[in-house]
Coordinates of C-alpha atoms in Angstrom, one line a residue:
Chain G
M6 CA 7.2 136.3 -1.5
T7 CA 4.8 132.9 0.1
T8 CA 4.8 133.0 4.0
V9 CA 7.0 131.4 6.6
A10 CA 5.6 128.3 7.6
K11 CA 5.1 127.0 11.1
E12 CA 4.9 123.2 12.7
E13 CA 3.5 122.6 15.6
N14 CA 6.4 122.3 17.5
T15 CA 7.6 125.7 16.7
Q16 CA 4.0 128.2 17.6
Q17 CA 4.9 129.1 20.7
G18 CA 7.3 131.7 18.2
E19 CA 10.0 132.6 20.4
V20 CA 12.2 134.2 18.4
V21 CA 16.0 132.8 18.6
L22 CA 17.6 134.8 15.1
R23 CA 16.1 137.3 13.3
A24 CA 18.0 138.8 10.4
T25 CA 16.7 141.5 8.5
G26 CA 17.5 143.1 5.3
I27 CA 21.1 141.7 5.1
R28 CA 23.6 142.9 2.2
K29 CA 27.3 141.1 1.3
R30 CA 29.3 142.3 -1.6
F31 CA 32.9 141.1 -2.7
G32 CA 34.4 143.6 -4.2
A33 CA 32.1 144.4 -7.8
L34 CA 29.5 141.2 -6.9
E35 CA 26.5 141.6 -5.1
V36 CA 26.4 138.2 -2.9
L37 CA 23.4 138.8 -0.7
C38 CA 20.7 141.9 -1.5
G39 CA 18.9 141.7 1.1
V40 CA 17.8 138.5 2.3
D41 CA 15.2 138.3 5.7
L42 CA 15.3 135.7 7.9
T43 CA 13.0 134.5 11.0
V44 CA 14.5 131.2 13.4
L45 CA 12.2 130.5 16.3
R46 CA 12.9 128.4 18.9
G47 CA 13.0 124.7 18.2
E48 CA 12.7 125.0 14.5
V49 CA 14.7 123.5 11.9
M50 CA 15.8 125.4 8.4
C51 CA 17.1 124.4 5.7
I52 CA 18.5 126.1 3.2
I53 CA 18.5 125.5 -0.4
G54 CA 20.1 126.8 -3.9
P55 CA 22.4 126.4 -6.5
S56 CA 26.4 127.1 -5.8
G57 CA 27.0 130.4 -5.2
S58 CA 23.3 131.6 -5.2
G59 CA 24.9 133.3 -1.4
K60 CA 23.7 130.7 1.0
S61 CA 27.0 129.9 2.5
T62 CA 27.5 133.4 3.0
L63 CA 24.4 134.3 4.6
L64 CA 25.4 131.6 7.0
R65 CA 28.0 132.7 7.6
S66 CA 27.3 135.9 8.2
L67 CA 25.2 134.9 11.2
N68 CA 27.0 134.6 13.6
H69 CA 29.5 137.3 12.2
L70 CA 31.8 134.7 10.0
E71 CA 31.4 137.1 7.5
E72 CA 31.0 141.4 7.9
I73 CA 27.5 142.2 6.6
D74 CA 27.7 145.5 4.6
G75 CA 23.8 146.3 5.3
G76 CA 21.1 144.5 7.0
R77 CA 21.3 143.5 10.9
V78 CA 21.0 140.0 12.8
E79 CA 19.5 139.8 16.5
L80 CA 19.9 136.6 18.5
D81 CA 17.6 136.9 20.9
G82 CA 16.9 140.8 20.1
E83 CA 20.5 141.1 20.7
L84 CA 22.0 142.9 17.7
V85 CA 25.3 140.4 17.2
G86 CA 28.3 142.0 15.9
Y87 CA 27.5 146.0 16.1
R88 CA 26.7 148.1 18.3
Q89 CA 23.9 150.2 17.5
R90 CA 24.6 154.6 18.2
G91 CA 21.8 156.8 17.5
H92 CA 22.2 156.0 13.8
K93 CA 25.5 154.3 13.3
Y94 CA 26.9 150.8 13.7
V95 CA 30.2 150.1 16.1
T96 CA 31.7 147.1 15.5
L97 CA 31.6 145.4 18.9
P98 CA 34.2 145.1 21.0
E99 CA 36.4 141.2 20.4
K100 CA 35.4 140.3 23.9
D101 CA 31.7 141.1 23.3
L102 CA 31.9 139.8 19.9
A103 CA 33.1 136.1 21.2
K104 CA 30.3 136.0 23.4
Q105 CA 27.8 136.4 20.8
R106 CA 29.3 133.1 18.6
A107 CA 29.9 131.1 21.8
R108 CA 26.1 131.2 21.9
I109 CA 26.0 130.3 18.1
G110 CA 27.3 126.9 17.1
M111 CA 28.6 126.0 13.8
V112 CA 29.0 122.6 11.7
F113 CA 32.0 123.6 8.1
Q114 CA 31.9 121.3 5.4
S115 CA 35.7 120.7 6.0
F116 CA 35.1 119.4 9.8
N117 CA 37.4 122.0 10.9
L118 CA 38.6 119.8 13.7
F119 CA 42.1 120.8 15.4
P120 CA 44.5 118.5 14.0
H121 CA 47.0 118.7 16.8
M122 CA 44.8 117.9 19.6
T123 CA 42.4 114.4 20.8
V124 CA 38.8 114.3 20.1
L125 CA 38.2 114.6 23.2
Q126 CA 41.0 118.0 23.6
N127 CA 38.8 119.2 21.1
I128 CA 35.6 119.3 23.0
V129 CA 36.9 120.8 26.0
E130 CA 39.4 123.1 24.7
S131 CA 36.7 125.8 24.0
P132 CA 34.1 124.5 27.1
V133 CA 37.3 124.8 29.9
G134 CA 38.9 127.7 27.9
V135 CA 36.1 129.6 27.1
L136 CA 33.2 129.2 28.9
K137 CA 35.6 128.5 32.0
V138 CA 33.6 124.9 32.9
P139 CA 35.9 123.6 35.7
A140 CA 37.8 120.8 33.7
S141 CA 36.1 117.5 35.0
E142 CA 32.6 118.5 34.4
A143 CA 33.6 119.6 30.7
R144 CA 34.9 116.4 30.2
A145 CA 32.0 114.4 31.4
T146 CA 30.6 116.4 29.1
A147 CA 32.5 116.0 26.5
M148 CA 31.8 112.3 27.0
Q149 CA 28.0 112.3 27.2
L150 CA 28.5 113.7 23.8
L151 CA 30.9 111.0 22.5
E152 CA 28.4 108.8 23.4
R153 CA 25.4 110.4 21.3
V154 CA 27.6 110.5 18.5
G155 CA 28.1 107.0 18.4
L156 CA 32.0 108.0 19.1
D157 CA 33.2 107.4 22.6
S158 CA 35.8 104.7 22.3
K159 CA 37.7 107.6 19.9
A160 CA 38.4 110.1 22.5
D161 CA 41.8 109.8 22.5
C162 CA 42.0 109.5 19.0
Y163 CA 43.9 112.1 16.6
P164 CA 41.6 113.6 13.7
R165 CA 43.7 112.4 11.0
Q166 CA 43.1 108.6 12.4
L167 CA 38.7 108.9 12.2
S168 CA 36.9 109.1 8.8
G169 CA 35.6 111.9 7.2
G170 CA 32.1 110.8 8.9
Q171 CA 33.4 110.0 12.2
Q172 CA 35.2 113.4 12.6
Q173 CA 32.3 115.1 11.2
R174 CA 30.1 113.6 13.9
V175 CA 32.7 114.5 16.6
A176 CA 33.3 118.6 15.3
I177 CA 29.0 118.5 15.9
A178 CA 29.9 117.4 19.3
R179 CA 32.4 120.1 19.6
A180 CA 30.1 122.6 19.1
L181 CA 27.5 121.3 21.4
A182 CA 29.7 121.2 23.7
M183 CA 29.3 124.9 24.5
K184 CA 25.7 124.6 25.0
P185 CA 24.5 127.1 21.9
R186 CA 21.0 128.6 21.3
L187 CA 21.4 127.3 17.7
M188 CA 23.1 125.2 15.4
L189 CA 24.7 126.5 11.7
F190 CA 25.6 124.0 9.6
D191 CA 27.1 125.2 6.5
E192 CA 26.9 121.6 3.9
P193 CA 27.7 119.5 6.4
T194 CA 27.9 116.8 4.0
S195 CA 29.2 118.1 1.6
A196 CA 33.1 116.8 1.2
L197 CA 32.2 113.1 2.7
D198 CA 31.9 109.4 0.8
P199 CA 28.6 108.7 -0.5
E200 CA 28.5 106.0 2.4
L201 CA 29.6 108.1 5.0
V202 CA 26.6 110.9 4.7
G203 CA 23.8 109.0 6.9
E204 CA 25.7 108.3 9.8
V205 CA 26.2 112.6 9.9
L206 CA 23.0 113.0 9.0
D207 CA 21.6 110.8 11.4
V208 CA 23.0 112.2 14.1
M209 CA 21.6 115.8 13.3
K210 CA 18.0 114.3 12.8
D211 CA 18.4 112.9 16.4
L212 CA 19.5 116.4 17.3
A213 CA 16.0 118.2 15.4
R214 CA 14.0 115.2 17.4
D215 CA 15.6 116.7 20.6
G216 CA 14.5 119.7 19.5
L217 CA 17.7 121.8 18.7
T218 CA 16.9 125.2 16.8
M219 CA 19.2 124.4 13.1
V220 CA 19.7 126.2 10.3
V221 CA 20.8 124.1 8.0
V222 CA 22.8 124.4 4.6
T223 CA 22.4 121.5 2.6
H224 CA 22.4 119.5 -1.0
E225 CA 20.5 116.3 0.7
M226 CA 16.5 117.1 -0.4
G227 CA 15.4 114.4 1.5
F228 CA 16.9 115.5 4.8
A229 CA 15.2 118.6 4.2
K230 CA 12.2 117.3 2.9
E231 CA 12.3 114.9 6.0
V232 CA 13.3 116.8 9.1
A233 CA 13.0 120.8 8.2
D234 CA 10.2 122.6 9.5
S235 CA 11.0 125.2 7.1
V236 CA 12.7 125.5 3.7
L237 CA 14.4 128.3 1.8
F238 CA 15.2 128.5 -1.3
M239 CA 18.1 131.0 -3.2
D240 CA 19.2 132.6 -6.2
G241 CA 21.1 135.3 -6.8
G242 CA 21.5 136.1 -3.7
V243 CA 17.6 136.4 -2.6
V244 CA 15.9 134.4 -1.2
V245 CA 13.6 133.0 -4.0
E246 CA 10.5 131.2 -2.6
R247 CA 10.4 130.0 1.5
G248 CA 7.7 127.5 3.2
H249 CA 7.4 124.4 4.7
P250 CA 9.2 121.9 2.9
Q251 CA 6.1 120.0 1.3
D252 CA 5.6 123.5 -0.2
V253 CA 8.6 124.6 -1.7
L254 CA 10.1 121.0 -2.2
V255 CA 7.1 118.9 -3.3
N256 CA 5.2 121.8 -4.7
P257 CA 7.2 124.5 -6.0
Q258 CA 5.7 127.8 -7.2
M259 CA 8.0 129.3 -8.8
P260 CA 9.9 128.6 -11.8
R261 CA 13.4 128.5 -10.6
T262 CA 12.7 127.0 -8.2
Q263 CA 10.5 124.5 -10.2
D264 CA 14.2 123.9 -12.4
F265 CA 16.1 124.1 -9.5
L266 CA 14.3 121.2 -8.5
S267 CA 14.1 119.2 -11.1
K268 CA 17.6 119.3 -11.9
V269 CA 18.5 117.8 -8.3
L270 CA 16.0 114.9 -7.2
Chain D
M12 CA 71.4 84.4 -9.9
N13 CA 72.1 82.4 -12.9
A14 CA 70.6 79.1 -11.5
T15 CA 67.2 81.2 -10.3
A16 CA 67.9 82.7 -14.3
T17 CA 67.8 79.0 -15.7
E18 CA 65.5 78.0 -13.5
P19 CA 61.5 77.0 -14.8
T20 CA 59.1 79.9 -14.2
T21 CA 56.6 78.4 -11.6
P22 CA 54.3 80.9 -9.9
P23 CA 55.0 81.2 -6.4
R24 CA 52.8 78.9 -4.3
E25 CA 49.8 81.3 -2.4
Q26 CA 50.9 81.0 1.1
D27 CA 54.6 81.7 0.2
E28 CA 56.0 84.8 1.2
I29 CA 56.8 87.2 -1.8
R30 CA 60.4 88.3 -0.8
V31 CA 61.6 91.2 -3.2
A32 CA 65.2 90.6 -4.8
H33 CA 67.0 93.9 -4.9
R34 CA 68.4 94.3 -8.7
S35 CA 72.0 94.7 -8.9
H36 CA 73.7 97.9 -10.0
P37 CA 77.6 97.4 -10.7
A38 CA 77.8 101.2 -11.5
W39 CA 77.5 101.3 -8.0
W40 CA 80.6 99.9 -6.6
L41 CA 82.7 102.3 -9.1
V42 CA 81.2 105.2 -6.9
V43 CA 81.3 103.2 -3.5
A44 CA 85.1 102.5 -4.7
F45 CA 85.8 106.3 -5.4
V46 CA 84.6 106.7 -1.8
A47 CA 86.2 104.6 -0.3
L48 CA 89.4 105.8 -1.6
C49 CA 88.6 109.4 -0.9
V50 CA 88.3 108.5 2.8
A51 CA 91.1 106.5 3.0
G52 CA 92.8 109.4 1.6
I53 CA 91.7 111.1 4.5
V54 CA 92.4 108.8 7.0
K55 CA 96.0 108.2 5.7
M56 CA 96.2 112.5 6.0
L57 CA 94.9 113.1 9.4
F58 CA 97.2 109.9 10.8
T59 CA 100.7 110.5 9.2
N60 CA 100.5 115.0 8.6
P61 CA 102.6 116.4 11.4
N62 CA 101.7 119.9 11.4
L63 CA 98.3 118.7 12.1
Q64 CA 99.6 118.3 16.1
W65 CA 97.2 116.4 17.2
D66 CA 99.6 116.2 20.1
V67 CA 98.8 119.9 21.3
V68 CA 95.2 119.5 20.0
G69 CA 94.5 116.9 23.5
E70 CA 96.6 119.0 25.4
Y71 CA 94.6 122.2 24.8
F72 CA 91.2 120.4 24.1
F73 CA 89.6 120.1 27.8
T74 CA 92.2 123.4 29.1
Q75 CA 89.8 125.9 31.0
R76 CA 90.7 128.2 28.7
I77 CA 89.0 126.5 25.6
L78 CA 86.0 125.5 28.3
K79 CA 85.3 128.7 30.0
G80 CA 85.1 130.2 25.7
L81 CA 83.1 127.4 25.1
L82 CA 80.8 127.9 27.8
V83 CA 80.6 131.9 26.4
T84 CA 79.6 130.8 22.7
L85 CA 77.2 129.0 24.7
E86 CA 75.8 131.8 26.9
L87 CA 75.4 134.1 23.5
T88 CA 73.8 130.9 21.4
V89 CA 71.0 130.5 23.9
L90 CA 70.3 134.2 24.7
A91 CA 70.7 135.3 21.6
M92 CA 68.0 132.7 20.0
V93 CA 65.3 133.3 23.1
S94 CA 65.9 136.6 22.3
G95 CA 66.0 136.3 18.5
I96 CA 62.8 134.3 18.4
L97 CA 60.5 136.2 21.1
L98 CA 61.4 139.0 18.8
G99 CA 60.8 136.9 16.1
V100 CA 57.4 135.6 16.9
L101 CA 56.3 139.7 17.7
T102 CA 57.1 140.5 14.9
A103 CA 55.5 138.0 12.6
V104 CA 52.1 138.6 14.4
M105 CA 52.4 142.3 14.0
R106 CA 53.8 141.6 10.6
L107 CA 50.2 139.4 9.9
S108 CA 48.4 142.4 11.6
P109 CA 45.8 143.9 9.8
I110 CA 46.9 147.6 11.8
K111 CA 49.0 149.3 9.4
I112 CA 51.7 151.3 11.5
L113 CA 52.3 147.6 13.4
S114 CA 52.6 145.5 10.0
S115 CA 54.5 148.4 8.6
T116 CA 56.9 148.6 11.7
A117 CA 57.6 144.3 11.7
W118 CA 57.9 145.3 7.7
A119 CA 61.1 147.6 8.5
Y120 CA 62.9 146.1 11.1
T121 CA 62.9 142.8 8.7
W122 CA 64.2 144.6 6.2
F123 CA 66.9 146.5 7.7
F124 CA 68.5 143.4 10.0
R125 CA 67.9 141.5 6.9
G126 CA 69.6 143.6 4.7
T127 CA 73.1 144.6 6.6
P128 CA 75.3 142.1 7.0
L129 CA 75.8 140.8 10.9
L130 CA 79.1 141.2 10.7
V131 CA 78.2 144.8 10.1
Q132 CA 75.9 144.8 12.9
I133 CA 78.1 143.1 15.4
I134 CA 81.0 145.8 14.3
F135 CA 78.6 148.6 15.2
W136 CA 76.7 147.8 18.1
Y137 CA 80.6 146.6 19.8
N138 CA 81.6 151.0 19.0
L139 CA 78.5 152.4 19.4
A140 CA 79.9 154.7 21.7
A141 CA 81.1 156.6 19.0
L142 CA 78.2 157.4 17.8
F143 CA 76.4 158.2 21.3
P144 CA 79.1 158.9 24.4
K145 CA 75.8 158.8 26.6
I146 CA 72.6 156.6 26.6
E147 CA 68.8 157.8 27.6
I148 CA 65.7 156.5 28.4
G149 CA 63.2 159.3 27.6
I150 CA 60.3 159.9 25.8
P151 CA 62.0 160.8 22.0
L152 CA 62.1 164.6 22.3
L153 CA 59.7 165.4 25.0
G154 CA 59.8 164.3 28.2
P155 CA 62.0 163.6 30.8
T156 CA 64.9 161.4 30.9
L157 CA 64.7 158.7 32.7
W158 CA 67.1 156.4 32.8
S159 CA 70.6 157.1 31.4
G160 CA 74.3 156.3 31.8
D161 CA 77.8 155.8 29.8
S162 CA 77.5 154.1 26.4
N163 CA 81.3 152.5 27.2
A164 CA 79.7 151.0 31.1
V165 CA 76.7 149.6 29.2
I166 CA 77.5 148.1 25.5
T167 CA 80.1 145.9 27.1
P168 CA 81.6 143.6 24.5
F169 CA 79.1 140.4 24.9
V170 CA 76.1 142.7 25.4
A171 CA 76.8 144.5 22.1
A172 CA 77.5 140.8 20.8
L173 CA 73.9 139.4 22.2
L174 CA 72.6 142.7 21.2
G175 CA 73.9 142.0 17.0
L176 CA 73.0 138.6 17.3
A177 CA 69.5 138.6 19.0
L178 CA 68.4 141.6 16.3
N179 CA 69.4 139.9 13.4
E180 CA 68.1 136.6 14.1
G181 CA 64.5 138.3 15.4
A182 CA 64.8 139.5 12.2
Y183 CA 64.8 136.3 10.4
M184 CA 63.0 134.0 12.6
S185 CA 59.6 137.3 11.6
E186 CA 60.1 135.3 8.2
I187 CA 59.6 132.3 9.9
V188 CA 57.0 132.0 11.7
R189 CA 54.8 134.1 9.6
G190 CA 55.7 131.7 7.3
G191 CA 54.3 129.1 9.4
I192 CA 52.0 130.8 11.3
V193 CA 50.3 131.3 7.1
S194 CA 50.8 127.9 6.4
V195 CA 47.8 127.2 9.0
D196 CA 44.3 126.1 7.3
Q197 CA 42.2 129.7 7.3
G198 CA 39.7 126.9 8.0
Q199 CA 41.6 126.1 11.8
H200 CA 41.0 130.0 12.9
E201 CA 37.1 130.4 11.8
A202 CA 36.4 127.7 13.8
A203 CA 37.8 128.5 16.6
V204 CA 36.9 131.6 16.8
A205 CA 33.1 130.4 15.8
L206 CA 33.2 128.6 18.8
G207 CA 34.1 132.0 20.8
M208 CA 37.8 131.8 21.5
R209 CA 39.0 135.6 21.6
S210 CA 42.4 136.4 19.2
R211 CA 45.1 135.9 21.2
R212 CA 43.7 132.9 22.6
V213 CA 43.2 131.5 18.3
M214 CA 47.2 131.9 18.4
R215 CA 48.3 130.5 21.0
R216 CA 46.3 127.4 21.7
I217 CA 45.6 126.6 18.0
V218 CA 47.6 128.1 15.4
L219 CA 51.1 128.6 16.7
P220 CA 50.6 125.0 18.2
Q221 CA 50.1 124.1 14.2
A222 CA 52.8 126.2 13.3
M223 CA 55.3 124.9 14.8
R224 CA 55.7 122.2 12.5
V225 CA 55.7 124.4 10.1
I226 CA 58.4 126.6 12.1
V227 CA 60.6 124.0 13.9
P228 CA 62.8 122.7 11.2
P229 CA 63.7 125.9 9.9
T230 CA 64.3 126.6 13.6
G231 CA 67.1 124.3 14.7
N232 CA 69.1 125.2 11.2
Q233 CA 69.0 129.0 12.8
V234 CA 70.1 128.0 16.2
I235 CA 72.8 126.0 14.6
G236 CA 74.2 128.9 12.2
M237 CA 73.3 130.9 15.5
L238 CA 76.0 128.6 17.2
K239 CA 78.9 129.0 14.4
S240 CA 77.7 132.7 14.2
T241 CA 78.8 133.5 18.0
A242 CA 82.7 133.6 16.2
L243 CA 82.1 136.4 14.4
V244 CA 82.2 138.0 17.4
S245 CA 85.4 137.9 18.2
V246 CA 86.3 140.6 16.4
T247 CA 84.7 142.2 19.7
S248 CA 87.5 140.6 21.3
T249 CA 84.6 139.1 23.4
S250 CA 86.0 135.7 23.9
E251 CA 84.6 133.3 23.0
L252 CA 85.2 129.9 22.1
L253 CA 87.4 130.8 18.9
Y254 CA 88.4 134.3 20.0
T255 CA 90.0 132.3 23.3
S256 CA 91.9 130.2 20.4
Q257 CA 92.5 133.0 19.0
Q258 CA 94.6 134.1 21.8
I259 CA 96.2 130.9 22.6
Y260 CA 97.8 129.9 19.0
N261 CA 98.8 134.2 18.9
Q262 CA 101.0 133.6 22.1
T263 CA 101.7 129.4 21.0
F264 CA 101.8 129.7 16.9
Q265 CA 100.2 127.0 17.2
T266 CA 97.3 127.4 14.6
I267 CA 96.1 125.1 13.2
P268 CA 95.8 122.5 16.3
L269 CA 93.7 125.7 18.3
L270 CA 91.9 125.6 15.2
I271 CA 90.9 122.0 15.7
V272 CA 90.1 122.3 19.1
A273 CA 87.7 124.9 18.2
S274 CA 85.8 123.3 14.8
I275 CA 85.5 120.1 17.2
W276 CA 84.1 121.7 19.4
Y277 CA 81.5 122.7 17.0
L278 CA 81.0 119.8 15.7
I279 CA 80.2 118.1 19.4
V280 CA 77.2 120.9 19.6
T281 CA 75.9 121.2 16.4
S282 CA 75.8 117.2 16.6
V283 CA 74.3 117.4 20.0
L284 CA 71.4 120.4 18.6
S285 CA 70.5 118.0 16.1
V286 CA 69.7 114.7 18.2
I287 CA 67.4 117.7 20.1
Q288 CA 65.7 118.6 17.0
Y289 CA 65.0 116.1 16.0
Y290 CA 63.3 114.9 18.7
I291 CA 61.4 118.3 18.9
E292 CA 60.5 117.6 15.4
R293 CA 58.4 114.2 16.3
H294 CA 56.8 116.0 19.3
Y295 CA 54.8 118.3 17.2
A296 CA 54.2 115.7 14.8
R297 CA 51.4 114.7 17.0
G298 CA 48.5 114.7 14.5
G299 CA 49.9 115.5 11.8
R300 CA 50.7 111.8 10.7
R301 CA 48.8 108.6 11.6
E302 CA 51.5 107.3 13.3
L303 CA 55.3 109.3 14.4
P304 CA 58.4 108.1 13.3
L305 CA 60.3 106.0 14.9
T306 CA 62.9 107.0 17.8
P307 CA 66.2 106.3 16.8
W308 CA 66.1 103.6 20.1
Q309 CA 63.4 102.3 18.6
R310 CA 64.8 101.6 15.3
V311 CA 67.8 100.0 17.0
R312 CA 65.1 97.7 19.3
R313 CA 63.3 96.7 16.2
S314 CA 66.3 95.9 14.1
V315 CA 67.6 93.7 16.3
G316 CA 64.6 92.2 17.2
S317 CA 64.4 91.2 13.2
L318 CA 67.4 89.8 13.2
Q319 CA 67.1 88.0 16.2
G320 CA 64.2 86.5 14.2
R321 CA 66.0 85.3 11.2
L322 CA 69.6 84.0 13.3
Q323 CA 66.5 82.3 15.3
A324 CA 64.8 80.9 11.9
V325 CA 68.1 80.1 10.4
G326 CA 68.8 78.1 13.8
E327 CA 66.0 76.0 13.4
G328 CA 66.3 75.5 9.1
S329 CA 69.7 73.9 10.1
K330 CA 68.3 71.3 13.0
R331 CA 66.4 70.3 10.0

């Protein structure tokens, strides 16, 4: 494996998230066979690879949505999902797990907005309910975030009244409202009509420019090339190649990477 | 119609509104005639059959005894339904729990109370004293008795009826609530958990409100069913609506008119319940559809509005 490349803005090197030796199996199928990754503060990391390569599972194991069978995930140096007792890992009580998850934002392929709440209610629900932010303050923050994703006029709409692209932008605002340390994006544009992809990517580029730490599973090679600080190519549950987007996407060294890129580009 | 058929077919001008004419179905008139005859027959019977004794129906309809019976019926319905729903939510959540002992306890409860006839359960509770002359509350086999009482004093006919109805209802509601919870997309749970919510909050704020859309319609049926099931309680000599009517006709032998009195009251209450159910369903449809269905009142106003519009158009047309 090649060494991890670092961009200028991440060179101060504060590690936000570190995963080592992540293993996961579904029945007899080993989906992740020992994956390592390190995300620095302000870094945008894109994970690419063919479907079934384990990239979504990897992303979901980072905030313990997926229980892992081996390895460890650390957020700001703190073990995610478990507590170490001697040589054993003990599952964290739900309360502590929820606190860790609150520090990691997540955006899903299928948006998963709460359909029975308005856009504004979707965004303030967790800050008010979990972080105990005063309602008026949460609402003000929510309106700022909606303005940022260009949807302040839709605050009182229900999710089903919005287009897919608009729903995904609301979902991004909802995750940002928790002021997360980093954001995970699980194929955020894969469920969108082609003409709606751009508006979501634009919001994400904007966030990247502002220095948000992001891990993005994506099929958008253009986005990866333009925005990512590092790219990680996965296949068959392992990281095949990683490095600066110019290296991985333009000058791939491994045959499997070359093969995949020749199909998608 | 013939006129339009023989007219030369000119394509409608672009600014013309397209009118859709419904095709006529001659066979429908036969059905209409048949239904009309049946209705006429029933109406004639209602007016002419002297055994119905409408004067007796009118005489008893608002008497205090009947109204008191109705009140007991409503009390039983509300109390049994509320405890049934609470039991149902509790056992449904237990049933879906990953903790084996909780899910199997909930399963056993549903299995038993859904598997035995309600009437048998009611009679059983009513005769509980024959099985346990004394009721003691404490830790089984081990600890001291915390409370004890005479079964016949504790299990009054009303309590027996309530126990039977509520425990049975809980078993059915459990299945209904479980179906509702399962119908909510797994992604909703994931999104909520990823936002740092704990499972109780996820259930209360995210999953249950969405499950309500699936839960409410069958629950409405259950309420109406419950109202009628309370009639079974008459076997425990609880003076609800049916038992009160029975008591009266056992003295006066005016069986049919008093059964009619009871039936009309049941019909009135179920009709009111249906209207309430409609509005509750409408409330939980929020976000489910792009536009809410109209309330009956809005529908009336809209059709009156369009009728006015049409009348005005006709009026203006005739002026020209």
